[in-house]
């Protein structure tokens, strides 16, 4: 076998290796079919076995996307340990590459083949150096099409694919180093949403028919832990949550649907809400407290978190506390936070944040409705299309206010199957035990309420949740890998 040497600088790895042509299989992992690679990162080296483009379903619709790259530290085939991990205990790190709910190829060790800026951290290499087995699945996305022109990746295709990848890993657990009882999912934005959904909906029968149709391996699909960066999730409530935060901010800096993907460089186009949009904003804001209160959330101290009709109350206080803690942490680390709008310093300590002033300062990105657009023009409208229909509404509100003649609304079950909130406490669903959720304090792709509600709902079910809104961080992920891996060490220790 060839030993390929990989040089890595600034987190980017370049190498060349022949990729096996994807082929349907009996789903039995063949440990002997690999290419050896040497990964070098920050002066550290590790030899791994690369199993690339493994199609994880027996009847793929798109074999280039329904495939996974598996990388295993070679040491595990010699009975060696890496740190505290052995071939039996090493967790399987499962990073998806989904952005913008677009189709995503399997994540590659080859940084040059990864989309995005060249100095993006190579999370896969970082995981391997620490002794993780890495399984990087691809998934279909909203623009995927078959040869006949039919859409093949509309909701819920991407989550079905990720579940099939998990089932493949469980089915092959005894044939592969790494423990399929310790799968840790990671993703950012739409990929963060899918990571959370994977963790919330484990083993739910809702997906069985779709998994069976693909010939997914017969195995469970619950996972051990979830890392989710800025999850663009809870889509059917995200419009109201956005206006709860941004109502009254009428200037925006919008990005086009083609730039939703967090990995793509974004160009902003400034604009001002029309009178019509201002009216929609107020109507949506009014709807949020009813939803929030229906969740009956409790804070870490057991206090009920609610909102009054104006959107004020203990839930808003909780979100403000998250921001204040974030600013205080940044201040203590020597980052200047005093100049940010709304931040109140006293004796070099962050005392409070004026939420309205802070939000005005961070500016609005999306005109209302932010997700279920009345012109069917959002990425999420596109996500909820069908084989034949490009885009659909997915809320009663936007369907009622649609500006598109003859528009249709997604069925409730499909919408449900894309939302992790639907599965918390649902019969037959096995949630991941450990959760790490990050949403940058400068991220305006969705409301702070979205990660806050998810984290609280999980915590209230007794799950282990680590939530933070890191200061100054825009819409992005994998920016704090040392801390991410420290968390992974802690939950697997
Ligand atoms: C992504 C960003 C968005 O603002 C959105 O609505 C959907 C997806 C993303 O970066 O993946």
Short mmCIF file of C-alpha atoms in Angstrom, two decimals, residues 62-433:
data_model
loop_
_atom_site.label_atom_id
_atom_site.label_comp_id
_atom_site.label_asym_id
_atom_site.label_seq_id
_atom_site.Cartn_x
_atom_site.Cartn_y
_atom_site.Cartn_z
CA UNK A 62 -27.11 9.74 -5.16
CA UNK A 63 -24.05 7.61 -4.43
CA UNK A 64 -21.67 10.58 -4.47
CA UNK A 65 -23.52 12.22 -1.57
CA UNK A 66 -24.85 9.21 0.35
CA UNK A 67 -21.27 8.25 1.09
CA UNK A 68 -18.87 8.67 3.93
CA UNK A 69 -15.13 9.05 4.39
CA UNK A 70 -13.84 7.05 7.33
CA UNK A 71 -10.39 7.74 8.77
CA UNK A 72 -8.91 5.49 11.42
CA UNK A 73 -5.61 6.05 13.26
CA UNK A 74 -3.33 3.22 12.16
CA UNK A 75 -2.19 2.68 15.76
CA UNK A 76 -5.55 1.05 16.53
CA UNK A 77 -4.72 -1.80 14.14
CA UNK A 78 -1.58 -2.51 16.17
CA UNK A 79 -3.36 -2.63 19.51
CA UNK A 80 -1.91 0.71 20.58
CA UNK A 81 -3.54 3.53 22.53
CA UNK A 82 -3.75 7.18 21.65
CA UNK A 83 -4.03 9.10 24.89
CA UNK A 84 -6.74 7.32 26.86
CA UNK A 85 -8.40 5.83 23.79
CA UNK A 86 -8.08 2.28 22.43
CA UNK A 87 -9.56 0.64 19.33
CA UNK A 88 -12.51 -0.36 21.51
CA UNK A 89 -13.11 2.93 23.28
CA UNK A 90 -12.16 5.64 20.78
CA UNK A 91 -15.23 7.79 20.08
CA UNK A 92 -16.36 8.22 16.49
CA UNK A 93 -16.39 11.87 15.51
CA UNK A 94 -19.11 12.50 12.90
CA UNK A 95 -18.72 15.91 11.26
CA UNK A 96 -21.16 16.79 8.50
CA UNK A 97 -20.30 19.46 5.92
CA UNK A 98 -23.81 20.74 5.31
CA UNK A 99 -24.26 24.49 4.82
CA UNK A 100 -27.29 26.35 3.55
CA UNK A 101 -29.26 23.07 3.48
CA UNK A 102 -27.32 22.43 0.27
CA UNK A 103 -25.99 19.05 -0.90
CA UNK A 104 -22.79 18.17 0.97
CA UNK A 105 -20.10 15.73 -0.16
CA UNK A 106 -18.41 13.59 2.48
CA UNK A 107 -15.91 15.56 4.56
CA UNK A 108 -12.37 15.00 3.37
CA UNK A 109 -8.99 15.00 5.01
CA UNK A 110 -7.87 16.89 1.98
CA UNK A 111 -8.29 20.51 3.01
CA UNK A 112 -7.86 21.65 -0.56
CA UNK A 113 -11.04 19.82 -1.48
CA UNK A 114 -13.03 21.34 1.33
CA UNK A 115 -15.18 24.30 0.43
CA UNK A 116 -14.52 27.60 2.13
CA UNK A 117 -11.56 29.83 2.86
CA UNK A 118 -8.14 28.10 2.85
CA UNK A 119 -7.40 28.76 6.51
CA UNK A 120 -10.55 27.08 7.79
CA UNK A 121 -9.56 24.77 10.61
CA UNK A 122 -9.16 21.18 9.50
CA UNK A 123 -11.44 19.69 12.11
CA UNK A 124 -11.02 16.18 10.74
CA UNK A 125 -7.22 16.27 11.08
CA UNK A 126 -7.53 17.78 14.57
CA UNK A 127 -9.81 14.91 15.64
CA UNK A 128 -7.47 12.24 14.23
CA UNK A 129 -4.44 13.70 16.01
CA UNK A 130 -6.36 13.37 19.26
CA UNK A 131 -7.14 9.71 18.59
CA UNK A 132 -10.73 9.95 17.38
CA UNK A 133 -12.00 7.74 14.60
CA UNK A 134 -13.57 10.08 12.06
CA UNK A 135 -16.60 9.26 9.94
CA UNK A 136 -17.50 12.20 7.70
CA UNK A 137 -20.81 11.61 5.93
CA UNK A 138 -22.15 13.43 2.90
CA UNK A 139 -25.86 14.12 2.52
CA UNK A 140 -28.34 15.19 -0.12
CA UNK A 141 -29.51 18.79 -0.08
CA UNK A 142 -32.24 21.08 -1.31
CA UNK A 143 -30.86 21.51 -4.84
CA UNK A 144 -30.02 17.83 -5.43
CA UNK A 145 -31.63 16.53 -8.61
CA UNK A 146 -31.82 13.19 -10.36
CA UNK A 147 -31.08 12.65 -14.04
CA UNK A 148 -34.81 13.04 -14.71
CA UNK A 149 -34.79 16.51 -13.15
CA UNK A 150 -36.69 15.47 -10.03
CA UNK A 151 -35.51 16.94 -6.76
CA UNK A 152 -33.98 14.23 -4.61
CA UNK A 153 -32.78 16.15 -1.55
CA UNK A 154 -35.76 18.09 -0.23
CA UNK A 155 -36.71 17.69 3.44
CA UNK A 156 -36.28 15.32 5.14
CA UNK A 157 -33.61 13.78 2.86
CA UNK A 158 -30.51 15.17 4.61
CA UNK A 159 -31.47 13.89 8.06
CA UNK A 160 -32.47 10.52 6.64
CA UNK A 161 -29.01 10.29 5.06
CA UNK A 162 -27.20 11.16 8.29
CA UNK A 163 -29.25 8.55 10.15
CA UNK A 164 -28.35 5.98 7.52
CA UNK A 165 -24.67 6.83 8.06
CA UNK A 166 -25.10 6.27 11.82
CA UNK A 167 -26.83 2.94 11.20
CA UNK A 168 -23.92 1.89 8.96
CA UNK A 169 -21.46 2.65 11.77
CA UNK A 170 -23.51 0.70 14.34
CA UNK A 171 -24.03 -2.21 11.94
CA UNK A 172 -20.25 -2.38 11.43
CA UNK A 173 -19.18 -1.56 14.97
CA UNK A 174 -17.40 -4.90 15.51
CA UNK A 175 -15.57 -4.64 12.17
CA UNK A 176 -14.16 -1.19 12.74
CA UNK A 177 -12.02 0.49 15.41
CA UNK A 178 -13.93 3.11 17.38
CA UNK A 179 -17.09 2.73 19.44
CA UNK A 180 -20.42 3.29 17.72
CA UNK A 181 -21.87 3.75 21.22
CA UNK A 182 -19.82 6.96 21.36
CA UNK A 183 -20.74 8.81 18.17
CA UNK A 184 -20.27 12.57 18.51
CA UNK A 185 -21.93 14.57 15.76
CA UNK A 186 -20.67 18.01 14.69
CA UNK A 187 -22.04 20.58 12.27
CA UNK A 188 -22.49 24.29 11.65
CA UNK A 189 -25.57 26.28 10.72
CA UNK A 190 -27.82 24.05 8.60
CA UNK A 191 -25.26 21.37 9.50
CA UNK A 192 -25.61 22.35 13.16
CA UNK A 193 -29.36 22.02 12.82
CA UNK A 194 -28.96 18.54 11.34
CA UNK A 195 -26.47 17.61 14.06
CA UNK A 196 -29.05 18.63 16.70
CA UNK A 197 -31.85 16.83 14.87
CA UNK A 198 -29.74 13.67 14.65
CA UNK A 199 -29.21 13.87 18.40
CA UNK A 200 -32.84 14.58 19.27
CA UNK A 201 -34.60 12.09 17.02
CA UNK A 202 -32.54 8.92 17.62
CA UNK A 203 -34.43 5.74 16.66
CA UNK A 204 -37.69 7.58 15.98
CA UNK A 205 -39.93 5.42 13.80
CA UNK A 206 -40.89 8.53 11.78
CA UNK A 207 -37.87 8.00 9.53
CA UNK A 208 -38.10 4.22 9.17
CA UNK A 209 -39.95 4.11 5.87
CA UNK A 210 -37.47 6.49 4.23
CA UNK A 211 -34.51 4.58 5.66
CA UNK A 212 -35.95 1.27 4.48
CA UNK A 213 -36.46 2.66 0.97
CA UNK A 214 -32.75 3.54 0.82
CA UNK A 215 -31.68 0.14 2.08
CA UNK A 216 -30.13 1.55 5.26
CA UNK A 217 -28.34 -0.93 7.51
CA UNK A 218 -30.53 -2.61 10.14
CA UNK A 219 -29.28 -0.92 13.33
CA UNK A 220 -30.13 1.83 15.80
CA UNK A 221 -29.49 5.47 14.89
CA UNK A 222 -29.30 7.22 18.26
CA UNK A 223 -26.00 8.94 19.03
CA UNK A 224 -23.97 9.75 22.13
CA UNK A 225 -23.39 13.48 21.82
CA UNK A 226 -24.10 16.56 19.73
CA UNK A 227 -21.95 19.54 18.90
CA UNK A 228 -23.97 22.18 17.09
CA UNK A 229 -22.67 25.56 15.98
CA UNK A 230 -25.30 28.23 15.22
CA UNK A 231 -28.01 25.70 14.38
CA UNK A 232 -30.52 27.17 11.91
CA UNK A 233 -33.29 25.11 13.39
CA UNK A 234 -36.86 25.17 14.73
CA UNK A 235 -37.64 26.69 11.35
CA UNK A 236 -41.42 26.91 11.73
CA UNK A 237 -40.99 29.16 14.80
CA UNK A 238 -37.86 31.00 13.68
CA UNK A 239 -39.74 33.82 11.90
CA UNK A 240 -41.52 34.86 15.09
CA UNK A 241 -38.32 34.44 17.12
CA UNK A 242 -36.47 36.67 14.65
CA UNK A 243 -39.01 39.46 15.01
CA UNK A 244 -39.07 39.06 18.80
CA UNK A 245 -35.40 40.05 18.55
CA UNK A 246 -35.31 42.44 15.59
CA UNK A 247 -38.74 44.12 15.42
CA UNK A 248 -38.13 47.88 15.31
CA UNK A 249 -34.83 47.47 13.44
CA UNK A 250 -35.95 48.47 9.95
CA UNK A 251 -32.61 48.69 8.17
CA UNK A 252 -31.06 45.43 7.09
CA UNK A 253 -27.97 44.04 5.41
CA UNK A 254 -29.29 41.08 3.48
CA UNK A 255 -27.42 38.24 1.84
CA UNK A 256 -28.65 36.34 -1.19
CA UNK A 257 -29.93 32.79 -0.95
CA UNK A 258 -26.81 31.61 -2.78
CA UNK A 259 -24.71 32.88 0.15
CA UNK A 260 -26.64 31.29 3.00
CA UNK A 261 -24.01 28.59 3.30
CA UNK A 262 -21.72 29.73 6.10
CA UNK A 263 -18.70 28.45 4.15
CA UNK A 264 -19.31 30.88 1.28
CA UNK A 265 -17.97 34.42 1.41
CA UNK A 266 -20.95 36.71 1.90
CA UNK A 267 -21.83 39.97 0.23
CA UNK A 268 -24.36 42.11 2.01
CA UNK A 269 -26.92 44.31 0.31
CA UNK A 270 -28.28 47.11 2.48
CA UNK A 271 -31.98 47.89 2.46
CA UNK A 272 -34.88 49.20 4.50
CA UNK A 273 -38.08 47.32 5.29
CA UNK A 274 -41.11 48.31 3.24
CA UNK A 275 -44.29 49.37 5.11
CA UNK A 276 -45.67 45.94 4.27
CA UNK A 277 -42.66 44.22 5.87
CA UNK A 278 -42.90 46.46 8.94
CA UNK A 279 -46.48 45.22 9.38
CA UNK A 280 -45.40 41.58 8.99
CA UNK A 281 -42.65 42.13 11.56
CA UNK A 282 -45.07 43.35 14.22
CA UNK A 283 -47.54 40.55 13.52
CA UNK A 284 -44.82 37.91 13.83
CA UNK A 285 -43.37 39.40 17.00
CA UNK A 286 -46.79 39.19 18.63
CA UNK A 287 -46.90 35.45 17.96
CA UNK A 288 -43.65 34.58 19.71
CA UNK A 289 -44.63 34.77 23.40
CA UNK A 290 -47.47 32.27 22.89
CA UNK A 291 -45.06 29.74 21.43
CA UNK A 292 -42.33 30.40 23.99
CA UNK A 293 -44.77 30.08 26.89
CA UNK A 294 -46.18 26.84 25.44
CA UNK A 295 -42.74 25.24 25.95
CA UNK A 296 -42.96 25.78 29.74
CA UNK A 297 -39.19 26.19 29.96
CA UNK A 298 -37.30 26.44 33.23
CA UNK A 299 -33.94 28.08 33.77
CA UNK A 300 -30.93 26.28 35.30
CA UNK A 301 -32.16 27.53 38.71
CA UNK A 302 -35.63 26.04 38.17
CA UNK A 303 -37.28 29.40 37.56
CA UNK A 304 -40.05 29.51 34.92
CA UNK A 305 -38.91 31.35 31.80
CA UNK A 306 -41.80 33.19 30.19
CA UNK A 307 -42.64 36.26 28.12
CA UNK A 308 -45.46 38.77 28.37
CA UNK A 309 -47.42 39.94 25.35
CA UNK A 310 -44.75 42.58 24.60
CA UNK A 311 -42.01 39.96 24.55
CA UNK A 312 -40.52 40.95 27.91
CA UNK A 313 -40.01 38.67 30.87
CA UNK A 314 -37.78 36.04 32.43
CA UNK A 315 -36.92 34.34 29.13
CA UNK A 316 -35.59 37.62 27.76
CA UNK A 317 -33.66 38.14 31.01
CA UNK A 318 -32.13 34.70 30.53
CA UNK A 319 -30.96 35.53 26.98
CA UNK A 320 -29.55 38.82 28.30
CA UNK A 321 -27.69 36.89 31.01
CA UNK A 322 -26.11 34.65 28.35
CA UNK A 323 -24.92 37.73 26.45
CA UNK A 324 -23.71 39.43 29.61
CA UNK A 325 -21.75 36.36 30.68
CA UNK A 326 -20.24 36.16 27.20
CA UNK A 327 -19.20 39.83 27.26
CA UNK A 328 -17.79 39.45 30.75
CA UNK A 329 -15.74 36.42 29.72
CA UNK A 330 -14.37 38.31 26.71
CA UNK A 331 -13.60 41.34 28.88
CA UNK A 332 -11.74 39.17 31.38
CA UNK A 333 -9.74 37.68 28.50
CA UNK A 334 -8.66 41.16 27.44
CA UNK A 335 -11.04 41.67 24.51
CA UNK A 336 -12.43 45.21 24.38
CA UNK A 337 -16.20 44.90 24.83
CA UNK A 338 -17.03 48.36 26.22
CA UNK A 339 -17.51 49.92 22.81
CA UNK A 340 -20.23 47.46 21.74
CA UNK A 341 -23.67 49.11 21.74
CA UNK A 342 -25.70 48.37 24.86
CA UNK A 343 -22.85 46.94 26.93
CA UNK A 344 -22.73 48.57 30.38
CA UNK A 345 -19.36 48.41 32.09
CA UNK A 346 -18.76 49.21 35.73
CA UNK A 347 -15.31 48.89 37.32
CA UNK A 348 -14.18 47.02 34.18
CA UNK A 349 -16.94 44.43 34.76
CA UNK A 350 -19.89 43.90 32.44
CA UNK A 351 -22.89 44.81 34.60
CA UNK A 352 -25.70 44.61 32.08
CA UNK A 353 -26.61 44.64 28.42
CA UNK A 354 -29.36 46.83 26.99
CA UNK A 355 -30.88 44.19 24.72
CA UNK A 356 -32.61 46.62 22.33
CA UNK A 357 -29.45 48.73 21.91
CA UNK A 358 -27.27 45.64 21.46
CA UNK A 359 -29.60 44.18 18.83
CA UNK A 360 -29.79 47.51 16.97
CA UNK A 361 -25.99 47.54 16.95
CA UNK A 362 -25.69 44.04 15.56
CA UNK A 363 -28.17 44.95 12.77
CA UNK A 364 -30.85 42.91 11.04
CA UNK A 365 -29.89 40.50 8.27
CA UNK A 366 -33.20 39.08 7.10
CA UNK A 367 -36.38 40.94 6.21
CA UNK A 368 -39.54 39.36 7.64
CA UNK A 369 -40.58 36.62 7.49
CA UNK A 370 -36.92 35.64 7.82
CA UNK A 371 -37.36 31.96 6.95
CA UNK A 372 -40.76 31.24 5.40
CA UNK A 373 -40.54 34.07 2.86
CA UNK A 374 -43.81 35.34 1.41
CA UNK A 375 -42.25 35.20 -2.08
CA UNK A 376 -41.04 31.60 -1.48
CA UNK A 377 -37.51 32.95 -2.01
CA UNK A 378 -35.71 31.63 1.08
CA UNK A 379 -33.38 28.66 1.38
CA UNK A 380 -35.88 27.13 3.79
CA UNK A 381 -38.75 27.43 1.28
CA UNK A 382 -36.47 25.57 -1.11
CA UNK A 383 -35.69 22.97 1.58
CA UNK A 384 -39.39 22.20 1.98
CA UNK A 385 -40.03 21.63 -1.74
CA UNK A 386 -40.97 18.22 -3.14
CA UNK A 387 -39.68 15.96 -5.91
CA UNK A 388 -41.57 18.12 -8.38
CA UNK A 389 -42.12 21.43 -6.59
CA UNK A 390 -39.11 23.67 -6.01
CA UNK A 391 -40.33 25.52 -2.93
CA UNK A 392 -43.20 25.48 -0.44
CA UNK A 393 -44.37 27.40 2.58
CA UNK A 394 -44.03 25.69 5.94
CA UNK A 395 -45.94 27.99 8.32
CA UNK A 396 -49.61 28.90 8.41
CA UNK A 397 -48.64 32.55 8.76
CA UNK A 398 -46.60 32.85 5.56
CA UNK A 399 -48.95 30.58 3.66
CA UNK A 400 -51.79 32.96 4.60
CA UNK A 401 -49.66 35.97 3.61
CA UNK A 402 -48.15 34.37 0.51
CA UNK A 403 -47.51 36.63 -2.46
CA UNK A 404 -47.16 33.64 -4.77
CA UNK A 405 -50.34 32.58 -6.52
CA UNK A 406 -50.98 28.85 -6.19
CA UNK A 407 -48.28 28.36 -3.54
CA UNK A 408 -48.56 25.27 -1.37
CA UNK A 409 -47.72 24.45 2.23
CA UNK A 410 -45.50 21.59 3.36
CA UNK A 411 -47.28 18.81 5.23
CA UNK A 412 -47.01 19.00 9.00
CA UNK A 413 -45.16 15.68 9.28
CA UNK A 414 -42.29 16.79 7.02
CA UNK A 415 -41.94 20.03 9.00
CA UNK A 416 -41.96 18.05 12.24
CA UNK A 417 -39.25 15.70 10.97
CA UNK A 418 -36.84 18.63 10.48
CA UNK A 419 -37.20 20.04 13.99
CA UNK A 420 -35.30 18.62 16.99
CA UNK A 421 -37.81 20.33 19.30
CA UNK A 422 -40.49 17.92 18.01
CA UNK A 423 -38.62 14.93 19.40
CA UNK A 424 -37.77 15.97 22.95
CA UNK A 425 -39.85 13.65 25.07
CA UNK A 426 -41.47 12.06 22.01
CA UNK A 427 -42.28 8.34 22.37
CA UNK A 428 -39.70 6.12 20.71
CA UNK A 429 -37.04 8.84 20.40
CA UNK A 430 -33.70 8.31 22.16
CA UNK A 431 -31.94 11.65 22.65
CA UNK A 432 -28.17 12.10 22.83
CA UNK A 433 -27.02 12.50 26.45
#
